[in-house]
Coordinates of C-alpha atoms in Angstrom, one line a residue:
Chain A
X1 CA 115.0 85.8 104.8
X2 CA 113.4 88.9 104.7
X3 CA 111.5 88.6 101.3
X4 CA 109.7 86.1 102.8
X5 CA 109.3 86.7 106.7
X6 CA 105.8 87.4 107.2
X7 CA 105.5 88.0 111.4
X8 CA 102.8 86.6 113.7
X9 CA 102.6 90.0 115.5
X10 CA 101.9 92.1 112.5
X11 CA 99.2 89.3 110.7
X12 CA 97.8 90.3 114.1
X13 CA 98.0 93.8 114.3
X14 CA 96.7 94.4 110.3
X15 CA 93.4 92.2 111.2
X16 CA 92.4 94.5 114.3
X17 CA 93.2 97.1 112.7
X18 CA 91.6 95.7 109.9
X19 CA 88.2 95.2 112.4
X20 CA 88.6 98.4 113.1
X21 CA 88.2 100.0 110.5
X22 CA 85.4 98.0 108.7
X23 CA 83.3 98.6 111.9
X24 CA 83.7 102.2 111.2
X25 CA 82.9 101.8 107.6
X26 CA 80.0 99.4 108.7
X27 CA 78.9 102.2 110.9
X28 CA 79.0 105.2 108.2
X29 CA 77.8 102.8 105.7
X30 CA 74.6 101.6 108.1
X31 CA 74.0 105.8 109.1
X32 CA 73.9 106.8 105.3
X33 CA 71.9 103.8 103.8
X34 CA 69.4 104.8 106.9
X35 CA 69.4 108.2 106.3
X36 CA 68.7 108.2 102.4
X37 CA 65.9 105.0 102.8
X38 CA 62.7 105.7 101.0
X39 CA 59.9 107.0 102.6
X40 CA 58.3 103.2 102.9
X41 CA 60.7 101.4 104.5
X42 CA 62.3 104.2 106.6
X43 CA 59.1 104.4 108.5
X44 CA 60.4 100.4 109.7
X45 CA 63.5 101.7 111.0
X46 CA 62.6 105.5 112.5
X47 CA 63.9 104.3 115.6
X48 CA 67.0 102.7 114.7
X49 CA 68.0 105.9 112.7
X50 CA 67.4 107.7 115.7
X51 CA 69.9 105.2 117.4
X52 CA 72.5 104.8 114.8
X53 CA 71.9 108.8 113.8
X54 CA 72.2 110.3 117.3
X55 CA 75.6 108.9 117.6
X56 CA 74.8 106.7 120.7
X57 CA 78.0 104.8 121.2
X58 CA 77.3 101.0 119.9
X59 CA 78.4 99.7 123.5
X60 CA 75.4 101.3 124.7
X61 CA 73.4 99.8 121.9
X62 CA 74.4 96.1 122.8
X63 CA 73.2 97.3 126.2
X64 CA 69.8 98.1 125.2
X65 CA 69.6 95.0 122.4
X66 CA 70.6 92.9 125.7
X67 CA 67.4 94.6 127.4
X68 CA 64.9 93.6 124.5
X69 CA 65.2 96.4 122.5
X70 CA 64.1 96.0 118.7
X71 CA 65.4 99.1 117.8
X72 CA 68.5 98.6 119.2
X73 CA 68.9 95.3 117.5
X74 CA 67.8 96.0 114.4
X75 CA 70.5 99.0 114.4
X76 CA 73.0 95.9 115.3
X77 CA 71.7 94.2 112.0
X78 CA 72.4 97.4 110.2
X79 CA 76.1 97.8 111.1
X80 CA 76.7 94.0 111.1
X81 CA 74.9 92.8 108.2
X82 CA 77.2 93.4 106.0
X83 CA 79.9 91.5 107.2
X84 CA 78.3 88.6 108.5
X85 CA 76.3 88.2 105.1
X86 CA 80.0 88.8 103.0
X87 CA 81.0 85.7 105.5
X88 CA 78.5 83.5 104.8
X89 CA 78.7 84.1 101.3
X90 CA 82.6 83.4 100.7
X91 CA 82.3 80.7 102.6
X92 CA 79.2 79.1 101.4
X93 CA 79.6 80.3 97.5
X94 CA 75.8 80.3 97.5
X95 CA 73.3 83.0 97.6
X96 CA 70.6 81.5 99.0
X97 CA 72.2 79.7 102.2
X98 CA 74.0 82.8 102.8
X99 CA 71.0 84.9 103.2
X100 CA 69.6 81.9 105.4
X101 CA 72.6 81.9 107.4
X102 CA 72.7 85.3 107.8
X103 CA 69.4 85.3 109.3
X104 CA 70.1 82.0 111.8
X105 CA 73.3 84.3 112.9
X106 CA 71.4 87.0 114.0
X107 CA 68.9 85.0 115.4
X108 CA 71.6 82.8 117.6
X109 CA 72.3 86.7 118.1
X110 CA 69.5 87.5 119.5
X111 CA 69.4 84.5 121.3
X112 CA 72.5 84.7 123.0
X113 CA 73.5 88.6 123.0
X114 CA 72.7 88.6 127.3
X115 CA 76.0 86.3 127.1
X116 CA 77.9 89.0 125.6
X117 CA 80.4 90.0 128.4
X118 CA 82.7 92.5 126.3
X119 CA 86.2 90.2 126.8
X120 CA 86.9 90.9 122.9
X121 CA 85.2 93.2 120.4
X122 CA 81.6 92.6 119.9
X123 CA 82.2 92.5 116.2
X124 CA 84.5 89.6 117.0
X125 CA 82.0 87.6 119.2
X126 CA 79.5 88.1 117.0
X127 CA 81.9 87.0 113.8
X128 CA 82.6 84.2 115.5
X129 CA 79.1 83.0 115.9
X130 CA 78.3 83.4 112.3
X131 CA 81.5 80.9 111.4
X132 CA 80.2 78.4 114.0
X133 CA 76.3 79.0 112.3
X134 CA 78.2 78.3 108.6
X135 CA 79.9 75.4 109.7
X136 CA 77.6 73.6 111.8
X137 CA 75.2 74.1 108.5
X138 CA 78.1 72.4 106.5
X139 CA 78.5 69.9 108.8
X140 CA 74.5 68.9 108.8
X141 CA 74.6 69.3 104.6
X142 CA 77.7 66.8 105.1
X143 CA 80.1 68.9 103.1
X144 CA 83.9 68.2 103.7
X145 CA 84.9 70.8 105.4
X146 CA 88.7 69.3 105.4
X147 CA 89.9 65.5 104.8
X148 CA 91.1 63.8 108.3
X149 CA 94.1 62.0 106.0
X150 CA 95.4 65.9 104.8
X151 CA 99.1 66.1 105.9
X152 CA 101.1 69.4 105.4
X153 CA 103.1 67.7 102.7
X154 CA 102.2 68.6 99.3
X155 CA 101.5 66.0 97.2
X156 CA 102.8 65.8 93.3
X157 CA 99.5 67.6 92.2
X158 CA 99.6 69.9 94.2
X159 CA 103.0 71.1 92.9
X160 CA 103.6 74.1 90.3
X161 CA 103.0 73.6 86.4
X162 CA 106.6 73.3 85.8
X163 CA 105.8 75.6 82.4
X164 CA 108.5 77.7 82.0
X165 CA 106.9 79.4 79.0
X166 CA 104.2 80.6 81.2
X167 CA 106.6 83.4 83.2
X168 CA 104.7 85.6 81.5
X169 CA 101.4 84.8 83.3
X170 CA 102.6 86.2 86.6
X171 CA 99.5 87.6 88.6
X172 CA 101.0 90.6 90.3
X173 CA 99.1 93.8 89.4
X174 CA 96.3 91.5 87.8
X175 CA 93.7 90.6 90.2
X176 CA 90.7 92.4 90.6
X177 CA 88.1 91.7 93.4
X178 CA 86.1 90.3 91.1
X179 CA 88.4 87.9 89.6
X180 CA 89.3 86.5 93.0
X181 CA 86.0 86.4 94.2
X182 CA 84.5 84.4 91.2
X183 CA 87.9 81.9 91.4
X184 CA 87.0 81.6 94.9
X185 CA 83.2 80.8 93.9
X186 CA 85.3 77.8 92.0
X187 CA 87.3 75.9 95.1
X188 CA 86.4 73.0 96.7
X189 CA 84.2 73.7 99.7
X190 CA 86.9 72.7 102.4
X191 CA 89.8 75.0 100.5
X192 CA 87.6 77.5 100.7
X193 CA 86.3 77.5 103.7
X194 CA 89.8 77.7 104.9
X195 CA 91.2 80.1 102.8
X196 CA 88.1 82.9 103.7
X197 CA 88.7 82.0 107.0
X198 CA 92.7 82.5 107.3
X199 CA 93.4 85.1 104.1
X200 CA 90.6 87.0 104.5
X201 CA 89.2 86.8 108.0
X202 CA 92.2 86.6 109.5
X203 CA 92.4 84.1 111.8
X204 CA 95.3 81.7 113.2
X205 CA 95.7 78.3 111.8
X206 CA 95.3 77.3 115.7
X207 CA 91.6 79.0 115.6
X208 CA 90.9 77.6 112.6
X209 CA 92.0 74.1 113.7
X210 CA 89.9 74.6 117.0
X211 CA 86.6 75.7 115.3
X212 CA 86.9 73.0 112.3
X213 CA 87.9 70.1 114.5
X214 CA 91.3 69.5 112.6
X215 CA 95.2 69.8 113.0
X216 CA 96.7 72.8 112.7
X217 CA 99.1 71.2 110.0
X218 CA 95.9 70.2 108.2
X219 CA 94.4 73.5 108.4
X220 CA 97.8 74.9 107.1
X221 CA 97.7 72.1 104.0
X222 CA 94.6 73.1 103.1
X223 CA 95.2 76.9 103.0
X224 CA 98.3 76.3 100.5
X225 CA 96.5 73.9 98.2
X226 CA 93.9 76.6 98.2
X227 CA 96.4 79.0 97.2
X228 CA 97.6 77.1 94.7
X229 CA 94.4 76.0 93.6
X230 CA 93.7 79.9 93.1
X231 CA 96.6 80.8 91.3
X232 CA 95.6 78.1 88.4
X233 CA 92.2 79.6 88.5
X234 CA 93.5 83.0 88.2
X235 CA 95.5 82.4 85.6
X236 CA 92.8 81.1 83.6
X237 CA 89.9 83.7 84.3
X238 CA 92.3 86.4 83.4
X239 CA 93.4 85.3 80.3
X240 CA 89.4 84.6 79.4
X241 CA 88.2 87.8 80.9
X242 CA 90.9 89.9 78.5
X243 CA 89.2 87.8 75.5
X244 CA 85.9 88.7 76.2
X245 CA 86.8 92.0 75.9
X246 CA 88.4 92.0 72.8
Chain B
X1 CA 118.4 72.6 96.3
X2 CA 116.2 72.1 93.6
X3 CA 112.7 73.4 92.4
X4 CA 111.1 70.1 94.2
X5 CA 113.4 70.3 97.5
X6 CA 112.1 74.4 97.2
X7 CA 108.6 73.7 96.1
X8 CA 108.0 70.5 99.2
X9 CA 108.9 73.4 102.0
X10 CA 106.3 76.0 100.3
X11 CA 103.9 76.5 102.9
X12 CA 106.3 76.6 105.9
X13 CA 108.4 79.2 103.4
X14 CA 105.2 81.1 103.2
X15 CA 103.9 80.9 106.3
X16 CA 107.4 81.6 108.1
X17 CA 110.4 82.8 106.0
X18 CA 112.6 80.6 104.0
X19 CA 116.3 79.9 104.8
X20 CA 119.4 81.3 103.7
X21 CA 119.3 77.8 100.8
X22 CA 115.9 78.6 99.9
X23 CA 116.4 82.3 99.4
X24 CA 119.6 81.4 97.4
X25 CA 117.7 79.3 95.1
X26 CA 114.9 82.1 95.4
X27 CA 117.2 84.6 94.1
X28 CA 118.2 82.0 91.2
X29 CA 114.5 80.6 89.9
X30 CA 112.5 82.3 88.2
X31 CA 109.7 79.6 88.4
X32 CA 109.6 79.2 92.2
X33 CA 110.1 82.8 92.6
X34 CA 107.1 83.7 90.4
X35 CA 105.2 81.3 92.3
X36 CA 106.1 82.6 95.7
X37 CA 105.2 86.1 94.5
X38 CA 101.9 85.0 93.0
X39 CA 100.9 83.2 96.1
X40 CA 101.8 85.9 98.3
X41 CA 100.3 88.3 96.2
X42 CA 97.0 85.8 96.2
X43 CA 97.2 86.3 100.0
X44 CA 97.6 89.8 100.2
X45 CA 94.4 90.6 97.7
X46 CA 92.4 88.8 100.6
X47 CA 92.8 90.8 103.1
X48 CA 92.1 93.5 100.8
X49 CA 88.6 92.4 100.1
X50 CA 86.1 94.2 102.2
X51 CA 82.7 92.9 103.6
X52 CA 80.4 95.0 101.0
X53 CA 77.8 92.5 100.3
X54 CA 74.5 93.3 100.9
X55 CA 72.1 91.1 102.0
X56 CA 68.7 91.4 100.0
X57 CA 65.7 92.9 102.7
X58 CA 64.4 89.7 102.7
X59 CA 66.6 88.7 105.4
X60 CA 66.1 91.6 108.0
X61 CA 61.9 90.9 107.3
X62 CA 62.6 86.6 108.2
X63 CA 64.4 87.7 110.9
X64 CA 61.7 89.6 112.1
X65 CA 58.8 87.4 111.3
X66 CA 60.7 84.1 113.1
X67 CA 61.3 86.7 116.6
X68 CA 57.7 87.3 116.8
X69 CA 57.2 83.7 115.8
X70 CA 59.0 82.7 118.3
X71 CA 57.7 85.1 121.0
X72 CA 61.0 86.6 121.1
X73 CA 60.8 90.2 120.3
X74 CA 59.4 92.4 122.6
X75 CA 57.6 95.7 121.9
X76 CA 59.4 98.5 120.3
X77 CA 60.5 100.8 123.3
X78 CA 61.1 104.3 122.3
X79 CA 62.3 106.3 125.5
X80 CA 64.4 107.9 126.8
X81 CA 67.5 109.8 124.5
X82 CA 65.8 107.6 121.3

């Protein structure tokens, strides 16, 4: 049992802390790339350096956003960007809309940052508002996001090559981020929108079935055949990638 | 139990631990066992990947262009600790 428990509690516990500290990388990252701007376009953001570089705590910085502030906001962009464009993009697979999503997300943002009542971590709120930005786009472009009839049974195909010969294409110690991230830039939009959301976002299958409009036993379907989906992709982008450097 | 019996309980043996059958036949198959370990593996690469995409400037300069636009943005206030 224990190879394959995987607890609730501590999926939990690794994606705060996981928010945690990619807010404080988002934060070092957005001080230094401000800090070492050229001349041109640090004129732009003197006042935002000022914010981000005088250590002002970001609570106070949603404060002053909340008041109007374009400094403040723009300092927002600055330690949000980041992840809200990495979002869109994984979930999307297309430059272009994620740039255009990232920009309606901080404009809802801006919109709607005076509703911001600090129940959960800002970075949170404001994560969740992007998914909502990326899938109501989806749903307008009419892209399956995940098919009504999905049950949580596997089908055949969805099955393992039963290749015994191929034991020796076991992924552990293979993947690199860019392996997974162009095999993800290969899945069916509804796979993998639920697999960014669940394996690397971190949320529960009953979020994921709330914001997508599904079951949770579809949402969970989906995330396997993903996975499984992935793991044939892998296996094939390795082997061609270890060619190509021959 | 078989590789099919093993294999049609995946996810729920993913999601939530097998039982003492399915970590028997675990323990005996290579084939499902490389399979759970690749897709386990799969999942914890995920979580490993970090938001370092960047948008291009492009993005910060529409957003600013569609607040003013808009009527949105107010002046710039520099004051009092800024």
């Amino acid at each position: 049992m224990s190879i394959l428990l995987q607890t609730e509690g501590l999926r939990v516990a690794n994606r705060k802390a996981a928010e945690d500290i990619q807010s404080s990388q988002a934060a070092t990252a957005a001080v230094t790339q401000l800090m070492s701007e050229p001349a041109g376009v640090a004129k732009r953001s003197l006042v935002t350096k000022k914010a981000l570089a005088t250590g002002i705590p970001e609570a106070e910085i949603i404060e002053r956003a909340k008041e109007g502030d374009g400094a403040c906001f723009e300092a927002l962009y600055s330690l949000h960007k980041r992840r809200v464009y990495s979002l869109c993009l994984r979930m999307t697979g297309n430059t272009a809309e994620a740039e255009d999503l990232t920009q309606e997300a901080f404009l809802q943002l801006y919109r709607k940052i005076a509703t911001f009542r600090g129940e959960s971590a800002f970075s949170t709120w404001l994560h969740r508002l992007s998914v909502n930005v990326v899938l109501m786009h989806l749903r307008k472009k009419g892209l399956p996001e995940v098919s009504l009839e999905e049950t949580l049974e596997p089908t055949e195909e969805d099955g393992p090559k039963k290749d015994i010969g191929a034991c020796d294409q076991v992924l552990a110690g293979s993947i690199d981020r860019v392996n997974l991230e162009r095999a993800m830039e290969s899945l069916p939009p509804g796979y993998r929108i639920i697999f960014v959301l669940h394996d690397i976002e971190g949320y529960e299958h009953n979020e994921i079935a709330e914001m997508m409009g599904c079951s949770i036993g579809n949402s969970k379907s989906q995330l396997h055949k993903a996975r499984m989906k992935l793991r044939d992709l892998l296996r094939v982008i390795r082997p061609m990638r270890a060619a190509g450097k021959k | 139990m078989n590789c099919a019996e093993f294999q049609r309980d995946l996810p729920l043996i993913i999601d939530t631990g097998g039982t003492e059958e399915q970590e028997d036949h675990l323990r005996s198959c290579e084939v499902c066992r490389d399979l759970v370990n690749d897709l386990r593996y799969i999942a914890e690469q995920a979580k490993l990947l970090i938001p370092m995409l960047e948008p291009s400037p492009k993005v910060w300069k529409g957003i600013e262009e569609k607040l003013k636009d808009q009527g949105l943005v107010k002046p710039v206030q520099v004051r009092r600790t800024l």
